[in-house]
PDB file of N, CA, C and O in Angstrom:
ATOM      1  N   MET A   1       0.842  -1.185   0.000  1.00 76.00           N
ATOM      2  CA  MET A   1       0.000   0.000   0.000  1.00 76.00           C
ATOM      3  C   MET A   1       0.885   1.246   0.000  1.00 76.00           C
ATOM      4  O   MET A   1       2.023   1.207   0.426  1.00 76.00           O
ATOM      5  N   SER A   2       0.334   2.318  -0.457  1.00 94.00           N
ATOM      6  CA  SER A   2       1.030   3.590  -0.482  1.00 94.00           C
ATOM      7  C   SER A   2       0.096   4.645   0.112  1.00 94.00           C
ATOM      8  O   SER A   2      -1.121   4.503   0.055  1.00 94.00           O
ATOM      9  N   ILE A   3       0.677   5.666   0.700  1.00 97.00           N
ATOM     10  CA  ILE A   3      -0.095   6.740   1.327  1.00 97.00           C
ATOM     11  C   ILE A   3      -0.001   7.992   0.464  1.00 97.00           C
ATOM     12  O   ILE A   3       1.087   8.384   0.044  1.00 97.00           O
ATOM     13  N   TYR A   4      -1.148   8.618   0.203  1.00 98.00           N
ATOM     14  CA  TYR A   4      -1.191   9.910  -0.488  1.00 98.00           C
ATOM     15  C   TYR A   4      -1.143  10.997   0.578  1.00 98.00           C
ATOM     16  O   TYR A   4      -1.876  10.940   1.564  1.00 98.00           O
ATOM     17  N   VAL A   5      -0.272  11.978   0.400  1.00 98.00           N
ATOM     18  CA  VAL A   5      -0.168  13.110   1.319  1.00 98.00           C
ATOM     19  C   VAL A   5      -0.383  14.373   0.499  1.00 98.00           C
ATOM     20  O   VAL A   5       0.433  14.715  -0.352  1.00 98.00           O
ATOM     21  N   GLY A   6      -1.512  15.050   0.731  1.00 98.00           N
ATOM     22  CA  GLY A   6      -1.847  16.228  -0.049  1.00 98.00           C
ATOM     23  C   GLY A   6      -1.837  17.505   0.761  1.00 98.00           C
ATOM     24  O   GLY A   6      -1.786  17.487   1.987  1.00 98.00           O
ATOM     25  N   ASN A   7      -1.891  18.619   0.047  1.00 98.00           N
ATOM     26  CA  ASN A   7      -1.881  19.970   0.607  1.00 98.00           C
ATOM     27  C   ASN A   7      -0.562  20.285   1.312  1.00 98.00           C
ATOM     28  O   ASN A   7      -0.527  20.965   2.331  1.00 98.00           O
ATOM     29  N   LEU A   8       0.531  19.800   0.730  1.00 97.00           N
ATOM     30  CA  LEU A   8       1.859  20.076   1.279  1.00 97.00           C
ATOM     31  C   LEU A   8       2.341  21.458   0.846  1.00 97.00           C
ATOM     32  O   LEU A   8       1.990  21.936  -0.231  1.00 97.00           O
ATOM     33  N   ALA A   9       3.177  22.050   1.673  1.00 94.00           N
ATOM     34  CA  ALA A   9       3.827  23.307   1.301  1.00 94.00           C
ATOM     35  C   ALA A   9       4.753  23.017   0.110  1.00 94.00           C
ATOM     36  O   ALA A   9       5.339  21.932   0.017  1.00 94.00           O
ATOM     37  N   TYR A  10       4.871  23.956  -0.798  1.00 91.00           N
ATOM     38  CA  TYR A  10       5.660  23.725  -2.016  1.00 91.00           C
ATOM     39  C   TYR A  10       7.165  23.663  -1.762  1.00 91.00           C
ATOM     40  O   TYR A  10       7.920  23.224  -2.614  1.00 91.00           O
ATOM     41  N   ASN A  11       7.619  24.076  -0.587  1.00 91.00           N
ATOM     42  CA  ASN A  11       9.052  24.048  -0.289  1.00 91.00           C
ATOM     43  C   ASN A  11       9.454  22.882   0.610  1.00 91.00           C
ATOM     44  O   ASN A  11      10.585  22.809   1.064  1.00 91.00           O
ATOM     45  N   VAL A  12       8.537  21.944   0.863  1.00 94.00           N
ATOM     46  CA  VAL A  12       8.843  20.805   1.722  1.00 94.00           C
ATOM     47  C   VAL A  12       9.806  19.854   1.003  1.00 94.00           C
ATOM     48  O   VAL A  12       9.815  19.767  -0.224  1.00 94.00           O
ATOM     49  N   THR A  13      10.650  19.162   1.765  1.00 94.00           N
ATOM     50  CA  THR A  13      11.627  18.237   1.187  1.00 94.00           C
ATOM     51  C   THR A  13      11.267  16.795   1.523  1.00 94.00           C
ATOM     52  O   THR A  13      10.494  16.533   2.453  1.00 94.00           O
ATOM     53  N   LYS A  14      11.859  15.854   0.784  1.00 96.00           N
ATOM     54  CA  LYS A  14      11.661  14.432   1.068  1.00 96.00           C
ATOM     55  C   LYS A  14      12.091  14.110   2.497  1.00 96.00           C
ATOM     56  O   LYS A  14      11.452  13.324   3.180  1.00 96.00           O
ATOM     57  N   ASP A  15      13.208  14.702   2.916  1.00 97.00           N
ATOM     58  CA  ASP A  15      13.722  14.430   4.267  1.00 97.00           C
ATOM     59  C   ASP A  15      12.739  14.883   5.339  1.00 97.00           C
ATOM     60  O   ASP A  15      12.556  14.196   6.348  1.00 97.00           O
ATOM     61  N   GLU A  16      12.109  16.022   5.141  1.00 97.00           N
ATOM     62  CA  GLU A  16      11.133  16.513   6.122  1.00 97.00           C
ATOM     63  C   GLU A  16       9.915  15.601   6.182  1.00 97.00           C
ATOM     64  O   GLU A  16       9.404  15.296   7.264  1.00 97.00           O
ATOM     65  N   ILE A  17       9.456  15.140   5.029  1.00 97.00           N
ATOM     66  CA  ILE A  17       8.319  14.216   4.990  1.00 97.00           C
ATOM     67  C   ILE A  17       8.696  12.906   5.675  1.00 97.00           C
ATOM     68  O   ILE A  17       7.936  12.371   6.484  1.00 97.00           O
ATOM     69  N   THR A  18       9.879  12.399   5.366  1.00 97.00           N
ATOM     70  CA  THR A  18      10.356  11.157   5.985  1.00 97.00           C
ATOM     71  C   THR A  18      10.406  11.298   7.497  1.00 97.00           C
ATOM     72  O   THR A  18       9.980  10.395   8.226  1.00 97.00           O
ATOM     73  N   GLU A  19      10.904  12.423   7.977  1.00 97.00           N
ATOM     74  CA  GLU A  19      11.021  12.668   9.420  1.00 97.00           C
ATOM     75  C   GLU A  19       9.650  12.606  10.105  1.00 97.00           C
ATOM     76  O   GLU A  19       9.502  11.996  11.160  1.00 97.00           O
ATOM     77  N   VAL A  20       8.639  13.214   9.502  1.00 97.00           N
ATOM     78  CA  VAL A  20       7.295  13.222  10.089  1.00 97.00           C
ATOM     79  C   VAL A  20       6.718  11.811  10.124  1.00 97.00           C
ATOM     80  O   VAL A  20       6.189  11.363  11.145  1.00 97.00           O
ATOM     81  N   PHE A  21       6.828  11.077   9.017  1.00 98.00           N
ATOM     82  CA  PHE A  21       6.242   9.741   8.945  1.00 98.00           C
ATOM     83  C   PHE A  21       7.037   8.714   9.742  1.00 98.00           C
ATOM     84  O   PHE A  21       6.485   7.696  10.160  1.00 98.00           O
ATOM     85  N   ALA A  22       8.319   8.952   9.976  1.00 98.00           N
ATOM     86  CA  ALA A  22       9.152   8.019  10.746  1.00 98.00           C
ATOM     87  C   ALA A  22       8.672   7.891  12.192  1.00 98.00           C
ATOM     88  O   ALA A  22       8.969   6.901  12.858  1.00 98.00           O
ATOM     89  N   GLU A  23       7.910   8.869  12.670  1.00 97.00           N
ATOM     90  CA  GLU A  23       7.360   8.777  14.019  1.00 97.00           C
ATOM     91  C   GLU A  23       6.351   7.640  14.138  1.00 97.00           C
ATOM     92  O   GLU A  23       6.024   7.207  15.235  1.00 97.00           O
ATOM     93  N   TYR A  24       5.848   7.148  13.009  1.00 97.00           N
ATOM     94  CA  TYR A  24       4.824   6.103  13.002  1.00 97.00           C
ATOM     95  C   TYR A  24       5.340   4.764  12.503  1.00 97.00           C
ATOM     96  O   TYR A  24       4.584   3.811  12.414  1.00 97.00           O
ATOM     97  N   GLY A  25       6.622   4.690  12.149  1.00 97.00           N
ATOM     98  CA  GLY A  25       7.221   3.435  11.699  1.00 97.00           C
ATOM     99  C   GLY A  25       8.340   3.678  10.701  1.00 97.00           C
ATOM    100  O   GLY A  25       8.810   4.799  10.518  1.00 97.00           O
ATOM    101  N   THR A  26       8.749   2.611  10.048  1.00 97.00           N
ATOM    102  CA  THR A  26       9.852   2.672   9.093  1.00 97.00           C
ATOM    103  C   THR A  26       9.354   3.126   7.722  1.00 97.00           C
ATOM    104  O   THR A  26       8.462   2.517   7.148  1.00 97.00           O
ATOM    105  N   VAL A  27       9.941   4.210   7.229  1.00 97.00           N
ATOM    106  CA  VAL A  27       9.579   4.739   5.913  1.00 97.00           C
ATOM    107  C   VAL A  27      10.469   4.061   4.870  1.00 97.00           C
ATOM    108  O   VAL A  27      11.690   4.154   4.930  1.00 97.00           O
ATOM    109  N   LYS A  28       9.839   3.366   3.920  1.00 97.00           N
ATOM    110  CA  LYS A  28      10.588   2.684   2.865  1.00 97.00           C
ATOM    111  C   LYS A  28      10.894   3.613   1.700  1.00 97.00           C
ATOM    112  O   LYS A  28      11.970   3.538   1.106  1.00 97.00           O
ATOM    113  N   ARG A  29       9.943   4.500   1.366  1.00 97.00           N
ATOM    114  CA  ARG A  29      10.126   5.340   0.177  1.00 97.00           C
ATOM    115  C   ARG A  29       9.228   6.565   0.266  1.00 97.00           C
ATOM    116  O   ARG A  29       8.111   6.490   0.742  1.00 97.00           O
ATOM    117  N   VAL A  30       9.744   7.693  -0.224  1.00 97.00           N
ATOM    118  CA  VAL A  30       8.955   8.920  -0.363  1.00 97.00           C
ATOM    119  C   VAL A  30       9.126   9.387  -1.804  1.00 97.00           C
ATOM    120  O   VAL A  30      10.245   9.537  -2.286  1.00 97.00           O
ATOM    121  N   HIS A  31       8.001   9.601  -2.481  1.00 96.00           N
ATOM    122  CA  HIS A  31       8.038  10.094  -3.873  1.00 96.00           C
ATOM    123  C   HIS A  31       7.328  11.445  -3.909  1.00 96.00           C
ATOM    124  O   HIS A  31       6.178  11.558  -3.508  1.00 96.00           O
ATOM    125  N   VAL A  32       8.055  12.467  -4.360  1.00 95.00           N
ATOM    126  CA  VAL A  32       7.511  13.819  -4.451  1.00 95.00           C
ATOM    127  C   VAL A  32       7.445  14.212  -5.929  1.00 95.00           C
ATOM    128  O   VAL A  32       8.464  14.573  -6.519  1.00 95.00           O
ATOM    129  N   PRO A  33       6.259  14.123  -6.559  1.00 94.00           N
ATOM    130  CA  PRO A  33       6.140  14.488  -7.975  1.00 94.00           C
ATOM    131  C   PRO A  33       6.424  15.976  -8.200  1.00 94.00           C
ATOM    132  O   PRO A  33       6.077  16.813  -7.364  1.00 94.00           O
ATOM    133  N   THR A  34       7.056  16.264  -9.314  1.00 92.00           N
ATOM    134  CA  THR A  34       7.336  17.649  -9.675  1.00 92.00           C
ATOM    135  C   THR A  34       6.704  17.969 -11.022  1.00 92.00           C
ATOM    136  O   THR A  34       6.466  17.077 -11.843  1.00 92.00           O
ATOM    137  N   ASP A  35       6.461  19.242 -11.250  1.00 90.00           N
ATOM    138  CA  ASP A  35       5.907  19.706 -12.510  1.00 90.00           C
ATOM    139  C   ASP A  35       6.953  19.522 -13.607  1.00 90.00           C
ATOM    140  O   ASP A  35       8.114  19.892 -13.431  1.00 90.00           O
ATOM    141  N   ARG A  36       6.554  18.969 -14.739  1.00 91.00           N
ATOM    142  CA  ARG A  36       7.497  18.700 -15.830  1.00 91.00           C
ATOM    143  C   ARG A  36       8.135  19.964 -16.384  1.00 91.00           C
ATOM    144  O   ARG A  36       9.305  19.967 -16.767  1.00 91.00           O
ATOM    145  N   GLU A  37       7.365  21.034 -16.453  1.00 92.00           N
ATOM    146  CA  GLU A  37       7.870  22.258 -17.078  1.00 92.00           C
ATOM    147  C   GLU A  37       8.694  23.118 -16.126  1.00 92.00           C
ATOM    148  O   GLU A  37       9.724  23.649 -16.510  1.00 92.00           O
ATOM    149  N   THR A  38       8.222  23.267 -14.884  1.00 89.00           N
ATOM    150  CA  THR A  38       8.910  24.170 -13.961  1.00 89.00           C
ATOM    151  C   THR A  38       9.854  23.457 -13.005  1.00 89.00           C
ATOM    152  O   THR A  38      10.724  24.078 -12.421  1.00 89.00           O
ATOM    153  N   GLY A  39       9.667  22.142 -12.811  1.00 86.00           N
ATOM    154  CA  GLY A  39      10.491  21.402 -11.867  1.00 86.00           C
ATOM    155  C   GLY A  39      10.064  21.620 -10.429  1.00 86.00           C
ATOM    156  O   GLY A  39      10.670  21.089  -9.502  1.00 86.00           O
ATOM    157  N   ARG A  40       9.018  22.411 -10.234  1.00 89.00           N
ATOM    158  CA  ARG A  40       8.542  22.730  -8.888  1.00 89.00           C
ATOM    159  C   ARG A  40       7.660  21.605  -8.351  1.00 89.00           C
ATOM    160  O   ARG A  40       6.936  20.962  -9.102  1.00 89.00           O
ATOM    161  N   MET A  41       7.731  21.400  -7.048  1.00 90.00           N
ATOM    162  CA  MET A  41       6.895  20.398  -6.405  1.00 90.00           C
ATOM    163  C   MET A  41       5.424  20.701  -6.663  1.00 90.00           C
ATOM    164  O   MET A  41       5.028  21.854  -6.736  1.00 90.00           O
ATOM    165  N   ARG A  42       4.599  19.661  -6.776  1.00 93.00           N
ATOM    166  CA  ARG A  42       3.190  19.837  -7.114  1.00 93.00           C
ATOM    167  C   ARG A  42       2.266  19.906  -5.893  1.00 93.00           C
ATOM    168  O   ARG A  42       1.058  19.996  -6.049  1.00 93.00           O
ATOM    169  N   GLY A  43       2.808  19.828  -4.688  1.00 95.00           N
ATOM    170  CA  GLY A  43       1.987  19.996  -3.488  1.00 95.00           C
ATOM    171  C   GLY A  43       1.462  18.709  -2.890  1.00 95.00           C
ATOM    172  O   GLY A  43       0.636  18.733  -1.985  1.00 95.00           O
ATOM    173  N   PHE A  44       1.940  17.571  -3.407  1.00 97.00           N
ATOM    174  CA  PHE A  44       1.551  16.296  -2.809  1.00 97.00           C
ATOM    175  C   PHE A  44       2.703  15.313  -2.923  1.00 97.00           C
ATOM    176  O   PHE A  44       3.686  15.559  -3.627  1.00 97.00           O
ATOM    177  N   ALA A  45       2.583  14.206  -2.181  1.00 97.00           N
ATOM    178  CA  ALA A  45       3.630  13.189  -2.188  1.00 97.00           C
ATOM    179  C   ALA A  45       3.009  11.830  -1.907  1.00 97.00           C
ATOM    180  O   ALA A  45       1.843  11.732  -1.522  1.00 97.00           O
ATOM    181  N   PHE A  46       3.812  10.794  -2.120  1.00 97.00           N
ATOM    182  CA  PHE A  46       3.406   9.432  -1.799  1.00 97.00           C
ATOM    183  C   PHE A  46       4.445   8.842  -0.858  1.00 97.00           C
ATOM    184  O   PHE A  46       5.647   9.015  -1.074  1.00 97.00           O
ATOM    185  N   VAL A  47       3.967   8.164   0.180  1.00 98.00           N
ATOM    186  CA  VAL A  47       4.857   7.577   1.181  1.00 98.00           C
ATOM    187  C   VAL A  47       4.549   6.088   1.284  1.00 98.00           C
ATOM    188  O   VAL A  47       3.382   5.691   1.345  1.00 98.00           O
ATOM    189  N   GLU A  48       5.602   5.271   1.287  1.00 97.00           N
ATOM    190  CA  GLU A  48       5.445   3.831   1.520  1.00 97.00           C
ATOM    191  C   GLU A  48       6.154   3.506   2.820  1.00 97.00           C
ATOM    192  O   GLU A  48       7.283   3.944   3.052  1.00 97.00           O
ATOM    193  N   MET A  49       5.466   2.724   3.658  1.00 97.00           N
ATOM    194  CA  MET A  49       6.033   2.348   4.948  1.00 97.00           C
ATOM    195  C   MET A  49       6.223   0.839   5.019  1.00 97.00           C
ATOM    196  O   MET A  49       5.749   0.104   4.168  1.00 97.00           O
ATOM    197  N   GLN A  50       6.911   0.385   6.066  1.00 96.00           N
ATOM    198  CA  GLN A  50       7.267  -1.021   6.222  1.00 96.00           C
ATOM    199  C   GLN A  50       6.054  -1.941   6.307  1.00 96.00           C
ATOM    200  O   GLN A  50       6.046  -3.014   5.736  1.00 96.00           O
ATOM    201  N   SER A  51       5.010  -1.515   7.035  1.00 96.00           N
ATOM    202  CA  SER A  51       3.846  -2.394   7.190  1.00 96.00           C
ATOM    203  C   SER A  51       2.550  -1.605   7.051  1.00 96.00           C
ATOM    204  O   SER A  51       2.522  -0.386   7.219  1.00 96.00           O
ATOM    205  N   GLU A  52       1.474  -2.325   6.771  1.00 95.00           N
ATOM    206  CA  GLU A  52       0.167  -1.678   6.650  1.00 95.00           C
ATOM    207  C   GLU A  52      -0.302  -1.135   7.995  1.00 95.00           C
ATOM    208  O   GLU A  52      -1.016  -0.146   8.037  1.00 95.00           O
ATOM    209  N   THR A  53       0.113  -1.764   9.084  1.00 96.00           N
ATOM    210  CA  THR A  53      -0.241  -1.278  10.422  1.00 96.00           C
ATOM    211  C   THR A  53       0.365   0.104  10.653  1.00 96.00           C
ATOM    212  O   THR A  53      -0.297   1.008  11.165  1.00 96.00           O
ATOM    213  N   GLU A  54       1.631   0.271  10.261  1.00 97.00           N
ATOM    214  CA  GLU A  54       2.298   1.566  10.399  1.00 97.00           C
ATOM    215  C   GLU A  54       1.626   2.611   9.510  1.00 97.00           C
ATOM    216  O   GLU A  54       1.431   3.759   9.922  1.00 97.00           O
ATOM    217  N   GLU A  55       1.271   2.214   8.297  1.00 97.00           N
ATOM    218  CA  GLU A  55       0.605   3.137   7.383  1.00 97.00           C
ATOM    219  C   GLU A  55      -0.746   3.577   7.936  1.00 97.00           C
ATOM    220  O   GLU A  55      -1.080   4.751   7.893  1.00 97.00           O
ATOM    221  N   ALA A  56      -1.506   2.623   8.467  1.00 97.00           N
ATOM    222  CA  ALA A  56      -2.817   2.949   9.037  1.00 97.00           C
ATOM    223  C   ALA A  56      -2.677   3.907  10.211  1.00 97.00           C
ATOM    224  O   ALA A  56      -3.469   4.846  10.367  1.00 97.00           O
ATOM    225  N   SER A  57      -1.664   3.702  11.026  1.00 97.00           N
ATOM    226  CA  SER A  57      -1.413   4.579  12.172  1.00 97.00           C
ATOM    227  C   SER A  57      -1.062   5.990  11.708  1.00 97.00           C
ATOM    228  O   SER A  57      -1.574   6.983  12.242  1.00 97.00           O
ATOM    229  N   ALA A  58      -0.202   6.094  10.707  1.00 97.00           N
ATOM    230  CA  ALA A  58       0.199   7.405  10.177  1.00 97.00           C
ATOM    231  C   ALA A  58      -1.005   8.131   9.574  1.00 97.00           C
ATOM    232  O   ALA A  58      -1.192   9.330   9.800  1.00 97.00           O
ATOM    233  N   ILE A  59      -1.837   7.407   8.828  1.00 97.00           N
ATOM    234  CA  ILE A  59      -3.021   8.011   8.215  1.00 97.00           C
ATOM    235  C   ILE A  59      -3.962   8.529   9.300  1.00 97.00           C
ATOM    236  O   ILE A  59      -4.436   9.668   9.244  1.00 97.00           O
ATOM    237  N   ALA A  60      -4.217   7.697  10.315  1.00 97.00           N
ATOM    238  CA  ALA A  60      -5.141   8.081  11.395  1.00 97.00           C
ATOM    239  C   ALA A  60      -4.659   9.318  12.140  1.00 97.00           C
ATOM    240  O   ALA A  60      -5.451  10.197  12.500  1.00 97.00           O
ATOM    241  N   GLU A  61      -3.362   9.411  12.371  1.00 97.00           N
ATOM    242  CA  GLU A  61      -2.814  10.518  13.156  1.00 97.00           C
ATOM    243  C   GLU A  61      -2.598  11.800  12.340  1.00 97.00           C
ATOM    244  O   GLU A  61      -2.739  12.902  12.866  1.00 97.00           O
ATOM    245  N   LEU A  62      -2.234  11.668  11.070  1.00 98.00           N
ATOM    246  CA  LEU A  62      -1.821  12.844  10.299  1.00 98.00           C
ATOM    247  C   LEU A  62      -2.915  13.459   9.424  1.00 98.00           C
ATOM    248  O   LEU A  62      -2.807  14.617   9.034  1.00 98.00           O
ATOM    249  N   ASP A  63      -3.968  12.703   9.097  1.00 98.00           N
ATOM    250  CA  ASP A  63      -5.028  13.274   8.269  1.00 98.00           C
ATOM    251  C   ASP A  63      -5.716  14.398   9.039  1.00 98.00           C
ATOM    252  O   ASP A  63      -6.211  14.196  10.141  1.00 98.00           O
ATOM    253  N   GLY A  64      -5.687  15.588   8.481  1.00 97.00           N
ATOM    254  CA  GLY A  64      -6.289  16.750   9.121  1.00 97.00           C
ATOM    255  C   GLY A  64      -5.361  17.493  10.067  1.00 97.00           C
ATOM    256  O   GLY A  64      -5.716  18.542  10.602  1.00 97.00           O
ATOM    257  N   ALA A  65      -4.139  16.965  10.244  1.00 97.00           N
ATOM    258  CA  ALA A  65      -3.174  17.636  11.127  1.00 97.00           C
ATOM    259  C   ALA A  65      -2.586  18.854  10.416  1.00 97.00           C
ATOM    260  O   ALA A  65      -2.451  18.876   9.198  1.00 97.00           O
ATOM    261  N   GLU A  66      -2.223  19.861  11.193  1.00 97.00           N
ATOM    262  CA  GLU A  66      -1.584  21.045  10.618  1.00 97.00           C
ATOM    263  C   GLU A  66      -0.075  20.868  10.654  1.00 97.00           C
ATOM    264  O   GLU A  66       0.498  20.474  11.661  1.00 97.00           O
ATOM    265  N   TRP A  67       0.553  21.138   9.512  1.00 96.00           N
ATOM    266  CA  TRP A  67       2.011  21.029   9.400  1.00 96.00           C
ATOM    267  C   TRP A  67       2.495  22.094   8.428  1.00 96.00           C
ATOM    268  O   TRP A  67       1.977  22.219   7.320  1.00 96.00           O
ATOM    269  N   MET A  68       3.452  22.872   8.852  1.00 94.00           N
ATOM    270  CA  MET A  68       4.027  23.951   8.041  1.00 94.00           C
ATOM    271  C   MET A  68       2.945  24.928   7.572  1.00 94.00           C
ATOM    272  O   MET A  68       2.954  25.396   6.435  1.00 94.00           O
ATOM    273  N   GLY A  69       1.977  25.180   8.460  1.00 94.00           N
ATOM    274  CA  GLY A  69       0.933  26.148   8.164  1.00 94.00           C
ATOM    275  C   GLY A  69      -0.164  25.650   7.247  1.00 94.00           C
ATOM    276  O   GLY A  69      -0.991  26.428   6.781  1.00 94.00           O
ATOM    277  N   ARG A  70      -0.205  24.346   6.978  1.00 96.00           N
ATOM    278  CA  ARG A  70      -1.223  23.781   6.090  1.00 96.00           C
ATOM    279  C   ARG A  70      -1.868  22.570   6.749  1.00 96.00           C
ATOM    280  O   ARG A  70      -1.226  21.846   7.491  1.00 96.00           O
ATOM    281  N   VAL A  71      -3.128  22.333   6.437  1.00 98.00           N
ATOM    282  CA  VAL A  71      -3.843  21.163   6.951  1.00 98.00           C
ATOM    283  C   VAL A  71      -3.642  20.011   5.966  1.00 98.00           C
ATOM    284  O   VAL A  71      -4.030  20.099   4.804  1.00 98.00           O
ATOM    285  N   LEU A  72      -3.011  18.942   6.442  1.00 98.00           N
ATOM    286  CA  LEU A  72      -2.682  17.809   5.581  1.00 98.00           C
ATOM    287  C   LEU A  72      -3.895  16.965   5.231  1.00 98.00           C
ATOM    288  O   LEU A  72      -4.805  16.796   6.040  1.00 98.00           O
ATOM    289  N   LYS A  73      -3.874  16.425   4.033  1.00 98.00           N
ATOM    290  CA  LYS A  73      -4.861  15.427   3.614  1.00 98.00           C
ATOM    291  C   LYS A  73      -4.058  14.142   3.421  1.00 98.00           C
ATOM    292  O   LYS A  73      -3.195  14.055   2.551  1.00 98.00           O
ATOM    293  N   VAL A  74      -4.311  13.157   4.273  1.00 98.00           N
ATOM    294  CA  VAL A  74      -3.539  11.918   4.260  1.00 98.00           C
ATOM    295  C   VAL A  74      -4.514  10.743   4.169  1.00 98.00           C
ATOM    296  O   VAL A  74      -5.383  10.582   5.022  1.00 98.00           O
ATOM    297  N   ASN A  75      -4.367   9.936   3.116  1.00 97.00           N
ATOM    298  CA  ASN A  75      -5.231   8.769   2.964  1.00 97.00           C
ATOM    299  C   ASN A  75      -4.544   7.721   2.090  1.00 97.00           C
ATOM    300  O   ASN A  75      -3.503   7.999   1.497  1.00 97.00           O
ATOM    301  N   PRO A  76      -5.114   6.507   2.037  1.00 96.00           N
ATOM    302  CA  PRO A  76      -4.509   5.493   1.167  1.00 96.00           C
ATOM    303  C   PRO A  76      -4.507   5.978  -0.287  1.00 96.00           C
ATOM    304  O   PRO A  76      -5.495   6.553  -0.748  1.00 96.00           O
ATOM    305  N   ALA A  77      -3.402   5.773  -0.959  1.00 95.00           N
ATOM    306  CA  ALA A  77      -3.304   6.182  -2.364  1.00 95.00           C
ATOM    307  C   ALA A  77      -4.162   5.254  -3.216  1.00 95.00           C
ATOM    308  O   ALA A  77      -4.218   4.059  -2.967  1.00 95.00           O
ATOM    309  N   ARG A  78      -4.831   5.832  -4.193  1.00 90.00           N
ATOM    310  CA  ARG A  78      -5.613   5.039  -5.134  1.00 90.00           C
ATOM    311  C   ARG A  78      -4.691   4.550  -6.243  1.00 90.00           C
ATOM    312  O   ARG A  78      -3.760   5.264  -6.636  1.00 90.00           O
ATOM    313  N   PRO A  79      -4.967   3.377  -6.790  1.00 83.00           N
ATOM    314  CA  PRO A  79      -4.151   2.885  -7.906  1.00 83.00           C
ATOM    315  C   PRO A  79      -4.236   3.835  -9.095  1.00 83.00           C
ATOM    316  O   PRO A  79      -5.284   4.435  -9.341  1.00 83.00           O
ATOM    317  N   ARG A  80      -3.143   3.956  -9.798  1.00 76.00           N
ATOM    318  CA  ARG A  80      -3.100   4.821 -10.982  1.00 76.00           C
ATOM    319  C   ARG A  80      -3.985   4.244 -12.066  1.00 76.00           C
ATOM    320  O   ARG A  80      -3.984   3.041 -12.315  1.00 76.00           O
ATOM    321  N   GLU A  81      -4.739   5.098 -12.714  1.00 74.00           N
ATOM    322  CA  GLU A  81      -5.647   4.629 -13.776  1.00 74.00           C
ATOM    323  C   GLU A  81      -5.012   4.744 -15.140  1.00 74.00           C
ATOM    324  O   GLU A  81      -4.220   5.556 -15.407  1.00 74.00           O
TER     325      GLU A  81
END
């Protein structure tokens, strides 16, 4: 499973995201999509953790939490269509 993290500040880094999610378990991967033309972050990311239990805990705790002046939207990522 993968976690979708939305409404991120545009200047957030992979390391900062990893640090926040590491409080809930082992972070395996963080993917931060960027705009093809500008190279700027698009305001969301995907996080993969070691277990589904850790992911569920992170989702429960972080969805709706305020971080860097923004309210996070955190939920299970939907499969790409």
